[in-house]
């Protein structure tokens, strides 16, 4: 029987390659694994093609060194494969890593975790995108998808700006979207509930609930509960954004205590920000709207259909005591 080996899919722009190689080689020797295979991602497919090539050699674990877009692309290949992903966060947001409490800016700890056997299963959201003209595309996301504010951010912020300025690069798109205050009409259904019509500025579909800066956007979102969580931002006037911002800050402060979590759960909705939960979400938009998946722009859509796939992806986790 041959020794197991790891595969590394890495973003050649973002990953600290030399540091990564040193820690991988150290763990190879310690665990007596065969040499690791290395696969740079291609910007055209975010790393999906590299993951396909890596999977052909049946790795014991696939280490992903990149941002949420690279992780999403690799995950689309590994769903139900039983090959775990080990995260080495190298992006701007690193939202999946943050929600899973994977060490940020600590390559050594991430690689130690990759070569250990502790793993968890997380849900994956599958989304069907209907484009103008009737074209349908199918994708997945692991953290969040959104129409509105976050889609504007993803579409208007260049990769170069995100690399050098981080989250500061999003400030101008955020301001432009908020001050423009353009609401759109949509019809939607959640779970088995009847279809409803409303107007909103932003619709967020979450598999995880926390953003960068430890900001809690969707308090009930869990990556392993078999449910989607949807946030509707519906400020009636521009000052309604003040209420939304205050609510998000309050959630971040109160989440640290059990009592705070109970208060949040008991007062989830107000006129400007409301939450929905179910295993499926369908929405049709009155006009084509930009959409983002895990922080990357995916063009415009007229309709979306989202389903949760429970326990579809294995992730290397922090070892339990």
mmCIF file of C-alpha atoms in Angstrom:
data_model
loop_
_atom_site.group_PDB
_atom_site.id
_atom_site.type_symbol
_atom_site.label_atom_id
_atom_site.label_comp_id
_atom_site.label_asym_id
_atom_site.label_seq_id
_atom_site.Cartn_x
_atom_site.Cartn_y
_atom_site.Cartn_z
ATOM 1 C CA UNK A 1 0.000 0.000 0.000
ATOM 2 C CA UNK A 2 1.447 3.369 -1.029
ATOM 3 C CA UNK A 3 1.815 6.188 1.453
ATOM 4 C CA UNK A 4 -0.854 8.903 1.320
ATOM 5 C CA UNK A 5 -0.067 12.249 -0.247
ATOM 6 C CA UNK A 6 -1.497 15.748 -0.152
ATOM 7 C CA UNK A 7 -2.349 17.997 -3.076
ATOM 8 C CA UNK A 8 -2.049 21.772 -2.957
ATOM 9 C CA UNK A 9 -4.203 24.034 -5.106
ATOM 10 C CA UNK A 10 -2.866 27.548 -4.714
ATOM 11 C CA UNK A 11 -3.513 31.021 -6.035
ATOM 12 C CA UNK A 12 -0.099 31.982 -7.471
ATOM 13 C CA UNK A 13 -0.802 35.682 -6.874
ATOM 14 C CA UNK A 14 -1.945 35.445 -3.241
ATOM 15 C CA UNK A 15 -0.295 32.364 -1.736
ATOM 16 C CA UNK A 16 3.078 32.630 0.112
ATOM 17 C CA UNK A 17 4.487 29.768 -1.932
ATOM 18 C CA UNK A 18 7.942 29.361 -0.399
ATOM 19 C CA UNK A 19 6.612 29.442 3.152
ATOM 20 C CA UNK A 20 3.890 27.031 2.139
ATOM 21 C CA UNK A 21 6.395 24.559 0.635
ATOM 22 C CA UNK A 22 8.567 24.617 3.752
ATOM 23 C CA UNK A 23 5.707 23.769 6.101
ATOM 24 C CA UNK A 24 4.268 21.125 3.778
ATOM 25 C CA UNK A 25 7.640 19.379 3.435
ATOM 26 C CA UNK A 26 8.078 19.433 7.211
ATOM 27 C CA UNK A 27 4.722 17.731 7.746
ATOM 28 C CA UNK A 28 5.371 15.239 4.928
ATOM 29 C CA UNK A 29 8.511 14.078 6.722
ATOM 30 C CA UNK A 30 6.843 14.005 10.126
ATOM 31 C CA UNK A 31 3.900 11.873 8.953
ATOM 32 C CA UNK A 32 5.889 9.839 6.376
ATOM 33 C CA UNK A 33 3.641 10.864 3.488
ATOM 34 C CA UNK A 34 4.561 10.673 -0.191
ATOM 35 C CA UNK A 35 5.536 13.931 -1.951
ATOM 36 C CA UNK A 36 2.789 16.512 -2.306
ATOM 37 C CA UNK A 37 1.532 17.502 -5.752
ATOM 38 C CA UNK A 38 1.267 21.233 -6.556
ATOM 39 C CA UNK A 39 -1.381 22.817 -8.777
ATOM 40 C CA UNK A 40 -1.578 26.582 -9.470
ATOM 41 C CA UNK A 41 -5.071 27.934 -10.029
ATOM 42 C CA UNK A 42 -6.114 29.507 -13.312
ATOM 43 C CA UNK A 43 -7.926 32.870 -13.054
ATOM 44 C CA UNK A 44 -10.341 31.707 -15.745
ATOM 45 C CA UNK A 45 -11.920 29.068 -13.495
ATOM 46 C CA UNK A 46 -10.721 30.172 -10.018
ATOM 47 C CA UNK A 47 -8.966 26.816 -9.522
ATOM 48 C CA UNK A 48 -11.598 24.249 -10.531
ATOM 49 C CA UNK A 49 -9.395 22.831 -13.309
ATOM 50 C CA UNK A 50 -6.444 22.528 -10.936
ATOM 51 C CA UNK A 51 -8.652 20.635 -8.477
ATOM 52 C CA UNK A 52 -9.774 18.230 -11.218
ATOM 53 C CA UNK A 53 -6.137 17.452 -12.054
ATOM 54 C CA UNK A 54 -5.213 17.054 -8.393
ATOM 55 C CA UNK A 55 -8.123 14.704 -7.728
ATOM 56 C CA UNK A 56 -6.979 12.282 -10.454
ATOM 57 C CA UNK A 57 -4.100 11.191 -8.184
ATOM 58 C CA UNK A 58 -6.436 10.449 -5.235
ATOM 59 C CA UNK A 59 -4.930 12.725 -2.585
ATOM 60 C CA UNK A 60 -5.590 12.151 1.094
ATOM 61 C CA UNK A 61 -6.319 15.861 1.515
ATOM 62 C CA UNK A 62 -6.510 18.874 -0.803
ATOM 63 C CA UNK A 63 -4.898 21.984 0.657
ATOM 64 C CA UNK A 64 -6.362 25.195 -0.753
ATOM 65 C CA UNK A 65 -4.184 28.303 -0.449
ATOM 66 C CA UNK A 66 -6.252 31.216 -1.672
ATOM 67 C CA UNK A 67 -9.346 33.267 -0.974
ATOM 68 C CA UNK A 68 -13.022 32.351 -0.824
ATOM 69 C CA UNK A 69 -13.266 32.248 -4.626
ATOM 70 C CA UNK A 70 -10.539 29.602 -4.888
ATOM 71 C CA UNK A 71 -12.096 27.585 -2.070
ATOM 72 C CA UNK A 72 -15.513 27.744 -3.734
ATOM 73 C CA UNK A 73 -14.096 26.516 -7.060
ATOM 74 C CA UNK A 74 -12.208 23.614 -5.468
ATOM 75 C CA UNK A 75 -15.236 22.676 -3.386
ATOM 76 C CA UNK A 76 -17.349 22.433 -6.543
ATOM 77 C CA UNK A 77 -15.059 19.602 -7.652
ATOM 78 C CA UNK A 78 -14.787 17.834 -4.289
ATOM 79 C CA UNK A 79 -18.473 17.683 -3.311
ATOM 80 C CA UNK A 80 -19.324 14.167 -2.119
ATOM 81 C CA UNK A 81 -15.793 12.960 -3.049
ATOM 82 C CA UNK A 82 -14.842 12.237 0.594
ATOM 83 C CA UNK A 83 -11.569 14.122 0.011
ATOM 84 C CA UNK A 84 -11.299 16.856 2.664
ATOM 85 C CA UNK A 85 -10.280 20.431 2.029
ATOM 86 C CA UNK A 86 -7.681 22.057 4.280
ATOM 87 C CA UNK A 87 -7.816 25.837 4.259
ATOM 88 C CA UNK A 88 -4.826 28.173 4.087
ATOM 89 C CA UNK A 89 -6.557 31.581 3.965
ATOM 90 C CA UNK A 90 -4.832 33.971 1.539
ATOM 91 C CA UNK A 91 -7.669 36.187 0.333
ATOM 92 C CA UNK A 92 -9.268 39.497 1.257
ATOM 93 C CA UNK A 93 -12.239 38.217 3.237
ATOM 94 C CA UNK A 94 -11.424 34.578 4.023
ATOM 95 C CA UNK A 95 -14.997 34.306 5.257
ATOM 96 C CA UNK A 96 -15.281 30.518 5.282
ATOM 97 C CA UNK A 97 -12.060 30.243 7.275
ATOM 98 C CA UNK A 98 -13.281 32.864 9.754
ATOM 99 C CA UNK A 99 -16.618 31.133 10.240
ATOM 100 C CA UNK A 100 -14.840 27.806 10.773
ATOM 101 C CA UNK A 101 -12.302 29.458 13.137
ATOM 102 C CA UNK A 102 -9.355 28.430 10.954
ATOM 103 C CA UNK A 103 -6.194 30.400 11.901
ATOM 104 C CA UNK A 104 -5.687 33.519 9.788
ATOM 105 C CA UNK A 105 -2.114 34.599 8.882
ATOM 106 C CA UNK A 106 -0.717 31.381 10.373
ATOM 107 C CA UNK A 107 0.429 29.091 7.566
ATOM 108 C CA UNK A 108 2.238 26.718 9.936
ATOM 109 C CA UNK A 109 -0.894 25.969 11.999
ATOM 110 C CA UNK A 110 -3.004 25.504 8.879
ATOM 111 C CA UNK A 111 -0.583 22.945 7.447
ATOM 112 C CA UNK A 112 -0.377 21.065 10.748
ATOM 113 C CA UNK A 113 -4.169 20.866 10.654
ATOM 114 C CA UNK A 114 -4.108 19.645 7.043
ATOM 115 C CA UNK A 115 -1.998 16.587 7.863
ATOM 116 C CA UNK A 116 -4.125 15.541 10.841
ATOM 117 C CA UNK A 117 -7.264 13.429 10.574
ATOM 118 C CA UNK A 118 -9.810 15.703 12.263
ATOM 119 C CA UNK A 119 -12.521 16.768 9.818
ATOM 120 C CA UNK A 120 -16.058 18.094 9.888
ATOM 121 C CA UNK A 121 -18.851 18.056 7.338
ATOM 122 C CA UNK A 122 -20.415 21.316 6.196
ATOM 123 C CA UNK A 123 -23.408 22.187 4.051
ATOM 124 C CA UNK A 124 -23.052 23.499 0.513
ATOM 125 C CA UNK A 125 -25.545 25.772 -1.249
ATOM 126 C CA UNK A 126 -26.328 24.929 -4.876
ATOM 127 C CA UNK A 127 -27.688 27.816 -6.943
ATOM 128 C CA UNK A 128 -29.286 27.899 -10.374
ATOM 129 C CA UNK A 129 -28.787 31.203 -12.162
ATOM 130 C CA UNK A 130 -31.266 32.252 -14.837
ATOM 131 C CA UNK A 131 -29.776 34.908 -17.128
ATOM 132 C CA UNK A 132 -31.522 37.331 -19.476
ATOM 133 C CA UNK A 133 -32.449 35.389 -22.575
ATOM 134 C CA UNK A 134 -33.209 32.218 -20.631
ATOM 135 C CA UNK A 135 -29.677 30.793 -20.184
ATOM 136 C CA UNK A 136 -29.305 28.735 -17.016
ATOM 137 C CA UNK A 137 -26.067 28.188 -15.135
ATOM 138 C CA UNK A 138 -25.419 26.139 -12.016
ATOM 139 C CA UNK A 139 -22.888 27.019 -9.336
ATOM 140 C CA UNK A 140 -22.305 26.515 -5.631
ATOM 141 C CA UNK A 141 -21.371 28.770 -2.754
ATOM 142 C CA UNK A 142 -20.131 28.058 0.752
ATOM 143 C CA UNK A 143 -20.511 31.370 2.576
ATOM 144 C CA UNK A 144 -22.992 33.809 1.028
ATOM 145 C CA UNK A 145 -24.617 34.888 -2.187
ATOM 146 C CA UNK A 146 -26.199 38.262 -2.649
ATOM 147 C CA UNK A 147 -28.116 40.603 -4.916
ATOM 148 C CA UNK A 148 -27.775 44.299 -4.131
ATOM 149 C CA UNK A 149 -25.134 45.906 -1.927
ATOM 150 C CA UNK A 150 -22.640 43.019 -1.831
ATOM 151 C CA UNK A 151 -23.064 42.335 -5.564
ATOM 152 C CA UNK A 152 -22.314 46.013 -6.242
ATOM 153 C CA UNK A 153 -19.191 45.678 -4.094
ATOM 154 C CA UNK A 154 -18.016 42.573 -5.951
ATOM 155 C CA UNK A 155 -18.682 44.051 -9.387
ATOM 156 C CA UNK A 156 -17.114 47.462 -8.717
ATOM 157 C CA UNK A 157 -13.973 46.458 -6.824
ATOM 158 C CA UNK A 158 -10.936 45.329 -8.795
ATOM 159 C CA UNK A 159 -8.709 42.428 -7.778
ATOM 160 C CA UNK A 160 -5.744 44.819 -7.644
ATOM 161 C CA UNK A 161 -7.499 47.144 -5.182
ATOM 162 C CA UNK A 162 -8.588 44.242 -2.989
ATOM 163 C CA UNK A 163 -5.019 42.943 -2.929
ATOM 164 C CA UNK A 164 -3.436 46.215 -1.811
ATOM 165 C CA UNK A 165 -6.232 47.847 0.200
ATOM 166 C CA UNK A 166 -8.154 44.877 1.585
ATOM 167 C CA UNK A 167 -11.633 45.773 2.839
ATOM 168 C CA UNK A 168 -10.921 49.501 2.476
ATOM 169 C CA UNK A 169 -11.272 48.923 -1.282
ATOM 170 C CA UNK A 170 -14.978 48.254 -0.774
ATOM 171 C CA UNK A 171 -15.725 51.624 0.872
ATOM 172 C CA UNK A 172 -16.527 53.511 -2.330
ATOM 173 C CA UNK A 173 -18.868 50.849 -3.815
ATOM 174 C CA UNK A 174 -20.641 50.601 -0.442
ATOM 175 C CA UNK A 175 -21.135 54.371 -0.253
ATOM 176 C CA UNK A 176 -22.342 54.575 -3.850
ATOM 177 C CA UNK A 177 -24.836 51.746 -3.349
ATOM 178 C CA UNK A 178 -26.202 53.140 -0.073
ATOM 179 C CA UNK A 179 -26.573 56.721 -1.282
ATOM 180 C CA UNK A 180 -28.125 55.667 -4.579
ATOM 181 C CA UNK A 181 -30.738 53.819 -2.487
ATOM 182 C CA UNK A 182 -32.289 51.970 -5.407
ATOM 183 C CA UNK A 183 -34.819 49.364 -4.347
ATOM 184 C CA UNK A 184 -35.941 46.614 -6.714
ATOM 185 C CA UNK A 185 -39.055 44.452 -6.877
ATOM 186 C CA UNK A 186 -38.950 40.695 -6.453
ATOM 187 C CA UNK A 187 -41.161 37.723 -5.794
ATOM 188 C CA UNK A 188 -39.759 34.995 -3.573
ATOM 189 C CA UNK A 189 -40.531 31.840 -1.627
ATOM 190 C CA UNK A 190 -38.634 30.269 1.255
ATOM 191 C CA UNK A 191 -38.940 26.583 2.136
ATOM 192 C CA UNK A 192 -42.519 25.419 1.563
ATOM 193 C CA UNK A 193 -44.061 28.843 2.181
ATOM 194 C CA UNK A 194 -46.219 30.571 -0.405
ATOM 195 C CA UNK A 195 -44.708 33.035 -2.836
ATOM 196 C CA UNK A 196 -44.588 36.674 -1.715
ATOM 197 C CA UNK A 197 -43.845 39.990 -3.406
ATOM 198 C CA UNK A 198 -41.741 42.783 -1.914
ATOM 199 C CA UNK A 199 -39.196 45.497 -2.611
ATOM 200 C CA UNK A 200 -35.641 45.373 -1.299
ATOM 201 C CA UNK A 201 -32.258 47.018 -1.657
ATOM 202 C CA UNK A 202 -30.279 43.856 -0.882
ATOM 203 C CA UNK A 203 -30.974 40.133 -0.579
ATOM 204 C CA UNK A 204 -28.320 37.959 1.100
ATOM 205 C CA UNK A 205 -28.540 34.144 1.109
ATOM 206 C CA UNK A 206 -26.207 32.772 3.759
ATOM 207 C CA UNK A 207 -24.728 29.416 4.638
ATOM 208 C CA UNK A 208 -22.531 31.202 7.219
ATOM 209 C CA UNK A 209 -23.367 34.344 9.157
ATOM 210 C CA UNK A 210 -20.165 36.270 9.928
ATOM 211 C CA UNK A 211 -18.363 38.827 7.771
ATOM 212 C CA UNK A 212 -14.849 40.223 8.025
ATOM 213 C CA UNK A 213 -14.184 42.253 11.148
ATOM 214 C CA UNK A 214 -16.203 39.641 13.077
ATOM 215 C CA UNK A 215 -19.426 41.391 11.999
ATOM 216 C CA UNK A 216 -22.401 39.100 12.548
ATOM 217 C CA UNK A 217 -24.742 39.597 9.592
ATOM 218 C CA UNK A 218 -27.135 36.643 9.975
ATOM 219 C CA UNK A 219 -27.351 35.437 13.602
ATOM 220 C CA UNK A 220 -29.100 32.127 12.880
ATOM 221 C CA UNK A 221 -26.835 30.980 10.026
ATOM 222 C CA UNK A 222 -24.912 27.755 10.696
ATOM 223 C CA UNK A 223 -22.740 25.894 8.197
ATOM 224 C CA UNK A 224 -24.022 22.484 9.336
ATOM 225 C CA UNK A 225 -27.755 22.927 10.082
ATOM 226 C CA UNK A 226 -29.175 21.930 6.693
ATOM 227 C CA UNK A 227 -30.800 25.344 6.241
ATOM 228 C CA UNK A 228 -30.372 28.539 4.242
ATOM 229 C CA UNK A 229 -30.677 31.891 5.989
ATOM 230 C CA UNK A 230 -31.865 34.892 3.995
ATOM 231 C CA UNK A 231 -31.493 38.539 5.006
ATOM 232 C CA UNK A 232 -33.679 41.176 3.352
ATOM 233 C CA UNK A 233 -32.456 44.770 3.620
ATOM 234 C CA UNK A 234 -35.445 47.036 3.018
ATOM 235 C CA UNK A 235 -34.665 50.552 4.274
ATOM 236 C CA UNK A 236 -37.592 52.813 3.408
ATOM 237 C CA UNK A 237 -35.434 55.938 3.485
ATOM 238 C CA UNK A 238 -31.729 56.610 3.491
ATOM 239 C CA UNK A 239 -31.738 56.965 7.274
ATOM 240 C CA UNK A 240 -33.004 53.374 7.381
ATOM 241 C CA UNK A 241 -29.372 52.387 6.752
ATOM 242 C CA UNK A 242 -28.587 53.829 10.183
ATOM 243 C CA UNK A 243 -30.974 51.335 11.752
ATOM 244 C CA UNK A 244 -29.411 48.484 9.789
ATOM 245 C CA UNK A 245 -25.884 49.515 10.772
ATOM 246 C CA UNK A 246 -26.904 49.885 14.416
ATOM 247 C CA UNK A 247 -28.491 46.445 14.360
ATOM 248 C CA UNK A 248 -25.357 44.830 12.918
ATOM 249 C CA UNK A 249 -23.147 46.508 15.521
ATOM 250 C CA UNK A 250 -25.512 45.395 18.300
ATOM 251 C CA UNK A 251 -25.438 41.826 17.035
ATOM 252 C CA UNK A 252 -21.641 41.868 17.072
ATOM 253 C CA UNK A 253 -21.517 43.148 20.642
ATOM 254 C CA UNK A 254 -24.241 40.920 22.081
ATOM 255 C CA UNK A 255 -23.209 37.657 20.405
ATOM 256 C CA UNK A 256 -20.532 37.070 23.042
ATOM 257 C CA UNK A 257 -23.022 36.176 25.787
ATOM 258 C CA UNK A 258 -25.780 33.567 26.005
ATOM 259 C CA UNK A 259 -28.246 36.247 27.080
ATOM 260 C CA UNK A 260 -27.229 38.408 24.117
ATOM 261 C CA UNK A 261 -27.810 35.538 21.697
ATOM 262 C CA UNK A 262 -31.274 34.948 23.179
ATOM 263 C CA UNK A 263 -32.157 38.641 22.823
ATOM 264 C CA UNK A 264 -31.008 38.648 19.194
ATOM 265 C CA UNK A 265 -32.994 35.492 18.422
ATOM 266 C CA UNK A 266 -36.117 36.969 20.051
ATOM 267 C CA UNK A 267 -35.970 40.219 18.091
ATOM 268 C CA UNK A 268 -34.674 39.188 14.688
ATOM 269 C CA UNK A 269 -36.732 41.388 12.395
ATOM 270 C CA UNK A 270 -37.551 45.066 12.032
ATOM 271 C CA UNK A 271 -38.865 47.070 9.095
ATOM 272 C CA UNK A 272 -35.443 47.704 7.546
ATOM 273 C CA UNK A 273 -33.838 44.289 8.113
ATOM 274 C CA UNK A 274 -35.621 40.954 8.252
ATOM 275 C CA UNK A 275 -34.570 37.313 8.187
ATOM 276 C CA UNK A 276 -35.958 34.133 6.625
ATOM 277 C CA UNK A 277 -34.928 30.494 6.993
ATOM 278 C CA UNK A 278 -35.582 27.317 4.994
ATOM 279 C CA UNK A 279 -33.953 24.564 2.955
ATOM 280 C CA UNK A 280 -34.668 26.298 -0.366
ATOM 281 C CA UNK A 281 -35.052 29.842 -1.667
ATOM 282 C CA UNK A 282 -36.447 30.975 -5.010
ATOM 283 C CA UNK A 283 -36.579 34.556 -6.239
ATOM 284 C CA UNK A 284 -37.549 36.308 -9.455
ATOM 285 C CA UNK A 285 -36.469 39.904 -10.074
ATOM 286 C CA UNK A 286 -38.450 42.520 -11.976
ATOM 287 C CA UNK A 287 -35.302 43.615 -13.824
ATOM 288 C CA UNK A 288 -31.940 41.821 -14.240
ATOM 289 C CA UNK A 289 -29.797 42.236 -11.125
ATOM 290 C CA UNK A 290 -26.048 41.680 -10.469
ATOM 291 C CA UNK A 291 -25.220 38.737 -8.215
ATOM 292 C CA UNK A 292 -22.165 37.636 -6.256
ATOM 293 C CA UNK A 293 -21.125 34.223 -4.949
ATOM 294 C CA UNK A 294 -18.645 34.099 -2.064
ATOM 295 C CA UNK A 295 -17.413 37.586 -2.901
ATOM 296 C CA UNK A 296 -16.993 37.173 -6.672
ATOM 297 C CA UNK A 297 -19.208 38.793 -9.283
ATOM 298 C CA UNK A 298 -21.243 36.371 -11.410
ATOM 299 C CA UNK A 299 -22.958 38.753 -13.812
ATOM 300 C CA UNK A 300 -26.685 39.499 -13.821
ATOM 301 C CA UNK A 301 -29.685 37.259 -13.195
ATOM 302 C CA UNK A 302 -33.429 37.441 -13.621
ATOM 303 C CA UNK A 303 -34.197 34.496 -11.349
ATOM 304 C CA UNK A 304 -32.348 32.314 -8.834
ATOM 305 C CA UNK A 305 -33.142 28.984 -7.242
ATOM 306 C CA UNK A 306 -31.060 27.924 -4.233
ATOM 307 C CA UNK A 307 -31.012 24.534 -2.495
ATOM 308 C CA UNK A 308 -29.003 23.384 0.491
ATOM 309 C CA UNK A 309 -26.929 20.193 0.235
ATOM 310 C CA UNK A 310 -26.429 18.988 3.819
ATOM 311 C CA UNK A 311 -23.040 17.591 4.868
ATOM 312 C CA UNK A 312 -21.767 17.719 1.281
ATOM 313 C CA UNK A 313 -18.170 18.822 1.909
ATOM 314 C CA UNK A 314 -15.473 17.602 4.281
ATOM 315 C CA UNK A 315 -13.200 20.221 5.855
ATOM 316 C CA UNK A 316 -10.089 19.717 7.992
ATOM 317 C CA UNK A 317 -10.875 21.237 11.379
ATOM 318 C CA UNK A 318 -9.153 22.217 14.587
ATOM 319 C CA UNK A 319 -8.477 18.986 16.536
ATOM 320 C CA UNK A 320 -10.801 18.431 19.457
ATOM 321 C CA UNK A 321 -9.317 18.072 22.939
#
